Amino acid sequence: MGDKSESHEDVVKSVYEIRKKLAKEWNIGLARNYDKVDELLNQAKILLAKMQSYVPLALAEGEARNELTLACDILELGARVSVAKMAVEKSDNSEEFDRYIAQLKHYYFDLNIGNESAYMYEMLGMNLLKLLSQNRIMDFHIELELFVHSNTEKALNDPYIKKAVEIEQYLTEGRYNKISALLTTKEDDLKVTGLKSTSFRYFIERVVENSRTIIADVMEKAYARLDKKSASKSLYISEVDMNKFAKERNWTIADDYVYFPKKNEETEILPSYQLVQDGLQYARDLDTII
Amino acid sequence: MHNVHFVDRTVTNHYCLLNSSTAGIIALLDEQQHELKSYALKKLDQVVNEFWPEIADYITKIEILQEAESPLPQRDRQLASLILSKVYYHLGSFGEALEFALAAGPLFDLSQRNEYIETILAKCLDRYIHLRLDKTTENSIDPRLGTIVDRMFEQCFKDKQYKQALGVALETRRMDMFGSAIMNSGNETEMLAYAFRVAMTLIGERGWRDEILKSLIGIYAGLPSPDYVSMCQCLIYLDNPEEAALVIEKLSSRGAESQLMAYQIGFDLYESATQNFLARVLAILKRNQAAFLPQPVAAVVATPAAPTEAEGADQPMPPAATDDISTAETQVIAPEGEATTTATPTPPAVVAATAAPPKVAVSDEMKKHWEQMIKILGGEVTIALQLQFLVRSNKSDLMILKQTKDSVRVSICHTATVIANSFMHSGTTSDQFLRENLDWLARATNWAKFTATGSLGVIHRGHETEARSLMQSYLPRDGGAATSGYSEGGALYALGIIHANHGGGIIDYLLTQLKDAPNEMIRHGGCLGLGLAAMGLGTVRQDVYEILKNNLYQDDAVTGEAAGIAMGLTMLGSMNETAVTDMIAYARETQHEKILRGLALGISFLCFGKLEGADALITTLLSDKDSLLRRAGVFCVAMAYCGTAANSAIQTLLKVAVSDVNDDVRRAAVIGLGFLLFRTPEQCPSVVSLLTESYNPHVRYGAAMAIGIACAGTGSKDAISLIEPLTQDSVNYVRQGALLASAMVLIQQTEVTCPKVKEFRALYTKVLNDKHDDVMAKFGAILAQGIIDGGGRNVTVSLSSRTGHVWLQGAVGMLLFTHYWYWFPMSLSLGLAFAPTCIVAVNKSLEMPVLEYKSNIKPSTFAYPPPLEVAKKEEKERVATAILSVTAKAKRREAEKDSTPATKLSTSAKEEPMEVDVAPVETAKEKKKEDKKEGEDVVKTESAEKIVIEVKKEEPTFELLKNPARVMKQQLRFMEMTGKRFKAIKDITSGGIILVKDSNPTDPVELVQPVAACGPKKEEEEDEPSPPEPFEYNDIED
């Protein structure tokens, strides 16, 4: 056991070191080198696996508990990194983030690290927003129920969760103006309400964009053309940005009107003949049974 | 040390995943690093049994990981496979689970015993067995599958589950493992017995069974002390008389003790083998040992280059053959194609032996040995010994018959009484009842006369030496005065029964009689007699077959029926092609239903024991339009799969039993079930239980008979509980069947072994005394009385031999018996299915020495039922109180004096059970007289009863039986030899004829005095309570 425990301590030590390096790299801000961050994160994860603190199956006490907290800490950082990467790459790909959240949930709920982590609700809130941004309202509610039920008071009063719930409400009620208003809010104002995380803000953007896409989809179907002003109003978008948006969606803008491209909508043909045949067959079968 | 903080997975199965899920772990699978993936897999493996529903959603992810292209190291790929296998197992798709378990390689750990491992292992075996059996894929079995099976065997050996290993080895057809399972077990004898039993009872396919038996013979021969008895049992099944003869020859040349073993084998062969087999063994022995036998064979003796010693006689190839008997045999038995070490590899050793008969000094001793050997194999000795046993221990109760005779009024019932008499005295040669009632007997006319004469055959069964002279007055006379021919025909039939399955010289006589027969009655009897006597001779006696065929072609209904049956009997189990075509062709042609019925039986005899070899014939017959031919098909199933309990056959019969349009066919199909199941009687009641409640009385009758046949002699409670309601059935012939069946089940059962016996005996009397009951039921009751007391109460009805094999003669006799439905004389053939329950010890000169066996069980358990005493009811009552009075007296004396009476009590108690053969009533009577003088009150029942219990405690827990002893099947396991002088050469618990070794050969041997045949003389009264016994009893106690 001697060797092993020694090496175990070494491992723990090096994890702490990596943690430091990570923090340093992270704090550089937007100019940070993501390749290096990823590299460090991977190293950390492998080491965590070695010290059995990575998604362990059993509760731990004492020192081992500290190790779990460390692991949790690293994973939270990883989640943040993944969001930052999404922001930089302007991608919708949330897989990496999902993985982190899945693993973190294990720490929060199964290993009860939650209370020791300052970022639990931030992480969960981000996850909720992510779901909203992907239009997964059902998953949103499932997710919410899963952690809210145990500690309703605290969870719902947390600014991140509160915000997420609020946004969901706006979405379902169709109060898009409220959502877009969020964007215009200054970052500092948000901080006042307790929402300090920049990553969280990124997801708010995603939600707005998502709702905008939905509106745009509807517009395409509903109108052949629409005057530019009403269009930009409906989309909660400045007229300048409107041009850009129109280009993305292949809309043509002429004479202050936005023209939506005609889509060859393939009307679905009902297989009526088949249905009639089946119906007759069932009737015949019933006859023979009786 | 840190790992201690994490609860080890062996300690608890309850993981900290309650609130969330395995999502966290599964998320790890998507990480780029292999280390993390393998880490995740390890975690998953720990939780998969609880969280499989979640993991199931990500199955594709894991599948990608286990694929060969996966960059993971092999061990992790296998781990992934294992997880997948478990998930698929939980999902219930065992096919995939098995595939992945195979891919998991060594991680699929057989030493763990849980449901998953066991299920997958079972699937694995199934697949393996399937592949092994499928000849086309034999070479393409997945090696991983083979590895797992091999590991499973290893595991079995490690866990000492040899029987399981053996079973699996048989199923997977791994003869290598079969051998090692037996040899590694450390208890070869038990394992061999087990293997043999399995091979005989569970393996249905003949070719495969032969292979097993061959390898068993190899193992038997390889034992430190080769088990020749079992070896020969296998040889019988392999139909290999050459080897059997060789074994006997070898043993004969190896000194006195081995000669005893040779005799023993001879007896066993005779008991289990067909006439045909024996004939071939005899032919070989007669040829090889010509020098020792009376008839001179000059030509062979003069061959040069013969071994000099007598011992060398059987070792045909001096260069290679060693003195070691077992090695020599293994060479011979070694599988075909394997090069033997002998100088001339191609011809089997036996042929070589015949080629080079020895030129040796013919010693008198050897001469005598071979003469005796030939006699044993010829069956004369067995038949004589059994006859002697039956004659001397006849305990039949004439009172029963007398009552029956007096109470019945219809001629059918008189016929039945005659038949019942013959059953009761089967083989005892006691025709006392007939002699006492000659006037009554003379009233039998026509076919009743035929039956009455035929019944003599049953009574004198096996009394071959005097058969002709006994039957002289009935047999056809030269120059034949114009008699009706009924008694002549019956006499020929009787001769056939006497010589059934042991024709010998009588065949020629019957043949001549049949040729000259002036009328159909004699021809009928002649055909039946000839068929029985020439049973199973097949093409050895082509002339017999030809003459029977001629009789069939005369297209006479009565003759034709008998000829059809007899043809089948002669060609029994041969599946002879000409016979099959002859008989089926004629069956389609004939107008006579009677002939067709005979042929139906005959055809079925052809496929006796042929298993799947008869399938083609069965299918043709079962799909025939003619109901009688379908019935033939049903009988074919019954005979071909006789005693196998083969599922396919049971299914066929059940299907016919419920769906055929013809009642006769359905009835036959249900009866056929009995023939399939008699070796596993415990199965039968459950199979037919529903049929006993059928609306169709024919099916109910069949069900009763099936139970009777399958459970014959077992006294099975289940069987009785099914039959009992049928005895009250509203249809007369169902009652008849139920009565017959009950007698077959209850034969030789005592009230201790089966309490219902008394009720049923009473029922038989009740039925035949009941004026309102139907003749049919009465017929059944009378026959039942005969059956239950069959053979002087010393035989049982059996279709299987002592060694558990199908007993040809019994099965044939039983099937013929079922034909009584159409033709009463056929009921006599049940006599063939009576098997004496005895242990007979014989010494090397084949005589019975006086010796005793110890039966380690209370004598009352297997005692004879008490004789019937109806006329003196009063006295019977008093007999009942007698025991009470003696004990009451003892009690009173005890009150007076404490110690003295105890001794008297104990001596009388000891005495009483020692008189084994005399009914206890006898002694009780004597005491009663004594007590009466003193005068006593019988009222103190309560206290008296207590004493009775005390006295019963003192009933010895064993009894001594004299050679030859009546020992029932259930009693056999309690038997052991007593005395120091004689040692049995094989385990006496197998029963039958057993050779004993005389450890003191110089001393004179006291032999059992033979008892004259033909019933007891008047003056001989069974009253002596054999005085020496108590002394010997004390002796043994020391």
Short mmCIF file of C-alpha atoms in Angstrom, two decimals, chain B residues 658-860:
data_model
loop_
_atom_site.label_atom_id
_atom_site.label_comp_id
_atom_site.label_asym_id
_atom_site.label_seq_id
_atom_site.Cartn_x
_atom_site.Cartn_y
_atom_site.Cartn_z
CA VAL B 658 -57.58 -36.86 -29.37
CA SER B 659 -58.08 -36.36 -33.06
CA ASP B 660 -58.66 -39.67 -34.79
CA VAL B 661 -62.19 -40.35 -35.92
CA ASN B 662 -62.13 -44.00 -35.04
CA ASP B 663 -62.64 -45.13 -31.46
CA ASP B 664 -60.49 -48.22 -31.83
CA VAL B 665 -57.57 -46.16 -33.05
CA ARG B 666 -57.96 -43.69 -30.22
CA ARG B 667 -58.14 -46.41 -27.64
CA ALA B 668 -55.06 -48.07 -29.05
CA ALA B 669 -53.20 -44.75 -29.08
CA VAL B 670 -53.87 -44.17 -25.41
CA ILE B 671 -52.88 -47.71 -24.50
CA GLY B 672 -49.74 -47.15 -26.54
CA LEU B 673 -48.74 -44.40 -24.14
CA GLY B 674 -48.38 -47.04 -21.47
CA PHE B 675 -45.86 -48.88 -23.60
CA LEU B 676 -43.82 -45.76 -24.12
CA LEU B 677 -43.69 -44.82 -20.48
CA PHE B 678 -43.22 -48.02 -18.54
CA ARG B 679 -39.61 -47.32 -17.76
CA THR B 680 -40.53 -43.99 -16.26
CA PRO B 681 -43.77 -44.95 -14.53
CA GLU B 682 -43.84 -41.78 -12.47
CA GLN B 683 -44.45 -39.82 -15.69
CA CYS B 684 -47.42 -41.77 -16.89
CA PRO B 685 -50.15 -40.55 -14.51
CA SER B 686 -49.54 -36.93 -15.37
CA VAL B 687 -49.52 -37.63 -19.10
CA VAL B 688 -52.80 -39.50 -19.15
CA SER B 689 -54.57 -37.80 -16.25
CA LEU B 690 -56.59 -35.59 -18.56
CA LEU B 691 -57.46 -38.51 -20.78
CA THR B 692 -59.03 -40.34 -17.86
CA GLU B 693 -61.63 -37.60 -17.83
CA SER B 694 -62.34 -37.80 -21.54
CA TYR B 695 -65.95 -37.87 -22.67
CA ASN B 696 -65.06 -40.81 -24.86
CA PRO B 697 -65.24 -44.10 -22.93
CA HIS B 698 -62.74 -45.72 -25.29
CA VAL B 699 -60.20 -43.11 -24.36
CA ARG B 700 -60.97 -43.60 -20.68
CA TYR B 701 -60.52 -47.33 -21.03
CA GLY B 702 -57.25 -46.75 -22.86
CA ALA B 703 -56.06 -44.38 -20.16
CA ALA B 704 -56.75 -46.96 -17.46
CA MET B 705 -54.87 -49.63 -19.37
CA ALA B 706 -51.99 -47.26 -20.11
CA ILE B 707 -51.59 -46.59 -16.42
CA GLY B 708 -51.83 -50.28 -15.67
CA ILE B 709 -49.13 -51.08 -18.20
CA ALA B 710 -46.77 -48.23 -17.38
CA CYS B 711 -47.10 -48.48 -13.62
CA ALA B 712 -47.32 -52.26 -13.46
CA GLY B 713 -46.10 -53.59 -10.15
CA THR B 714 -45.22 -50.17 -8.76
CA GLY B 715 -48.22 -49.63 -6.49
CA SER B 716 -47.93 -45.97 -7.40
CA LYS B 717 -50.29 -43.78 -5.42
CA ASP B 718 -50.83 -41.40 -8.33
CA ALA B 719 -51.74 -44.26 -10.60
CA ILE B 720 -54.21 -45.68 -8.13
CA SER B 721 -55.84 -42.34 -7.50
CA LEU B 722 -56.47 -42.02 -11.25
CA ILE B 723 -57.76 -45.54 -11.63
CA GLU B 724 -60.00 -45.50 -8.59
CA PRO B 725 -62.72 -43.23 -10.00
CA LEU B 726 -62.70 -45.24 -13.22
CA THR B 727 -63.73 -48.37 -11.34
CA GLN B 728 -67.05 -46.59 -10.74
CA ASP B 729 -67.38 -45.48 -14.34
CA SER B 730 -70.80 -45.64 -15.95
CA VAL B 731 -69.51 -47.58 -18.95
CA ASN B 732 -68.94 -51.28 -18.36
CA TYR B 733 -65.74 -51.75 -20.34
CA VAL B 734 -64.13 -48.75 -18.70
CA ARG B 735 -64.77 -50.43 -15.35
CA GLN B 736 -63.27 -53.58 -16.80
CA GLY B 737 -60.13 -51.76 -17.88
CA ALA B 738 -59.82 -50.00 -14.55
CA LEU B 739 -60.11 -53.28 -12.65
CA LEU B 740 -57.47 -54.92 -14.81
CA ALA B 741 -55.18 -51.93 -14.55
CA SER B 742 -55.53 -51.74 -10.79
CA ALA B 743 -54.52 -55.37 -10.48
CA MET B 744 -51.47 -54.80 -12.64
CA VAL B 745 -50.43 -51.81 -10.56
CA LEU B 746 -51.08 -53.51 -7.24
CA ILE B 747 -49.59 -56.90 -7.97
CA GLN B 748 -47.42 -58.04 -5.08
CA GLN B 749 -48.15 -54.93 -3.07
CA THR B 750 -48.81 -55.43 0.59
CA GLU B 751 -50.85 -53.25 2.83
CA VAL B 752 -47.66 -51.77 4.17
CA THR B 753 -46.35 -50.70 0.79
CA CYS B 754 -49.71 -49.71 -0.62
CA PRO B 755 -52.66 -49.47 1.78
CA LYS B 756 -55.24 -49.53 -1.00
CA VAL B 757 -54.60 -53.17 -1.81
CA LYS B 758 -57.19 -54.40 0.60
CA GLU B 759 -59.88 -52.12 -0.77
CA PHE B 760 -59.24 -53.25 -4.31
CA ARG B 761 -59.26 -56.93 -3.40
CA ALA B 762 -62.58 -56.33 -1.73
CA LEU B 763 -63.78 -54.45 -4.77
CA TYR B 764 -63.05 -57.40 -7.08
CA THR B 765 -65.13 -59.69 -4.90
CA LYS B 766 -67.87 -57.13 -4.68
CA VAL B 767 -68.07 -56.63 -8.43
CA LEU B 768 -68.33 -60.29 -9.24
CA ASN B 769 -70.83 -60.98 -6.52
CA ASP B 770 -73.01 -58.07 -7.51
CA LYS B 771 -75.96 -59.49 -9.40
CA HIS B 772 -76.62 -56.24 -11.17
CA ASP B 773 -73.15 -55.55 -12.40
CA ASP B 774 -72.33 -56.07 -16.01
CA VAL B 775 -70.61 -59.16 -17.40
CA MET B 776 -67.86 -56.99 -18.85
CA ALA B 777 -66.93 -55.58 -15.48
CA LYS B 778 -67.15 -59.02 -13.93
CA PHE B 779 -64.81 -60.36 -16.55
CA GLY B 780 -62.35 -57.63 -15.57
CA ALA B 781 -62.75 -58.34 -11.87
CA ILE B 782 -62.11 -62.05 -12.27
CA LEU B 783 -59.03 -61.48 -14.38
CA ALA B 784 -57.89 -58.86 -11.92
CA GLN B 785 -58.10 -61.42 -9.14
CA GLY B 786 -55.92 -63.67 -11.19
CA ILE B 787 -53.40 -60.99 -12.00
CA ILE B 788 -53.00 -59.59 -8.52
CA ASP B 789 -52.17 -63.05 -7.18
CA GLY B 790 -50.25 -64.02 -10.31
CA GLY B 791 -47.78 -66.90 -10.33
CA GLY B 792 -48.55 -68.12 -6.86
CA ARG B 793 -48.00 -64.58 -5.57
CA ASN B 794 -44.38 -64.81 -6.56
CA VAL B 795 -44.34 -62.86 -9.79
CA THR B 796 -44.81 -59.31 -10.82
CA VAL B 797 -46.01 -57.86 -14.07
CA SER B 798 -43.09 -56.25 -15.73
CA LEU B 799 -42.12 -54.88 -19.10
CA SER B 800 -38.60 -54.12 -18.16
CA SER B 801 -35.89 -56.46 -17.05
CA ARG B 802 -34.16 -56.32 -13.71
CA THR B 803 -31.39 -54.22 -15.22
CA GLY B 804 -33.98 -51.73 -16.38
CA HIS B 805 -33.92 -52.70 -20.03
CA VAL B 806 -36.97 -53.28 -22.10
CA TRP B 807 -37.96 -56.86 -21.48
CA LEU B 808 -38.91 -58.09 -24.88
CA GLN B 809 -41.03 -61.00 -23.76
CA GLY B 810 -42.92 -58.87 -21.25
CA ALA B 811 -43.65 -56.10 -23.71
CA VAL B 812 -44.78 -58.51 -26.39
CA GLY B 813 -46.93 -60.44 -23.95
CA MET B 814 -48.56 -57.27 -22.76
CA LEU B 815 -49.40 -56.05 -26.24
CA LEU B 816 -50.86 -59.43 -27.10
CA PHE B 817 -52.85 -59.28 -23.89
CA THR B 818 -54.51 -56.01 -24.91
CA HIS B 819 -55.86 -57.92 -27.89
CA TYR B 820 -58.18 -59.79 -25.50
CA TRP B 821 -60.62 -56.97 -26.36
CA TYR B 822 -61.35 -58.83 -29.59
CA TRP B 823 -60.25 -62.37 -28.80
CA PHE B 824 -60.35 -63.80 -25.28
CA PRO B 825 -57.72 -66.51 -25.82
CA MET B 826 -55.16 -63.75 -26.28
CA SER B 827 -55.51 -62.75 -22.66
CA LEU B 828 -53.45 -65.81 -21.77
CA SER B 829 -50.38 -64.15 -23.17
CA LEU B 830 -50.19 -61.90 -20.14
CA GLY B 831 -48.44 -64.90 -18.65
CA LEU B 832 -45.41 -63.90 -20.73
CA ALA B 833 -45.17 -60.63 -18.83
CA PHE B 834 -45.02 -62.33 -15.44
CA ALA B 835 -41.52 -62.06 -14.06
CA PRO B 836 -40.60 -64.12 -11.00
CA THR B 837 -39.39 -61.93 -8.15
CA CYS B 838 -36.63 -63.93 -6.70
CA ILE B 839 -33.04 -64.22 -5.76
CA VAL B 840 -31.61 -67.55 -6.66
CA ALA B 841 -28.06 -68.35 -5.71
CA VAL B 842 -26.31 -71.09 -7.60
CA ASN B 843 -22.84 -72.51 -7.22
CA LYS B 844 -20.39 -73.40 -9.90
CA SER B 845 -22.15 -76.61 -10.76
CA LEU B 846 -25.32 -74.54 -11.22
CA GLU B 847 -27.06 -76.07 -8.24
CA MET B 848 -28.74 -74.21 -5.44
CA PRO B 849 -26.82 -74.54 -2.19
CA VAL B 850 -28.69 -74.13 1.06
CA LEU B 851 -28.01 -70.61 2.23
CA GLU B 852 -29.81 -67.65 3.64
CA TYR B 853 -30.20 -64.01 2.83
CA LYS B 854 -30.91 -61.29 5.26
CA SER B 855 -33.67 -58.87 4.42
CA ASN B 856 -33.10 -55.74 6.45
CA ILE B 857 -36.69 -54.74 6.81
CA LYS B 858 -39.63 -55.76 8.91
CA PRO B 859 -40.98 -59.04 7.60
CA SER B 860 -44.52 -57.72 7.46
#
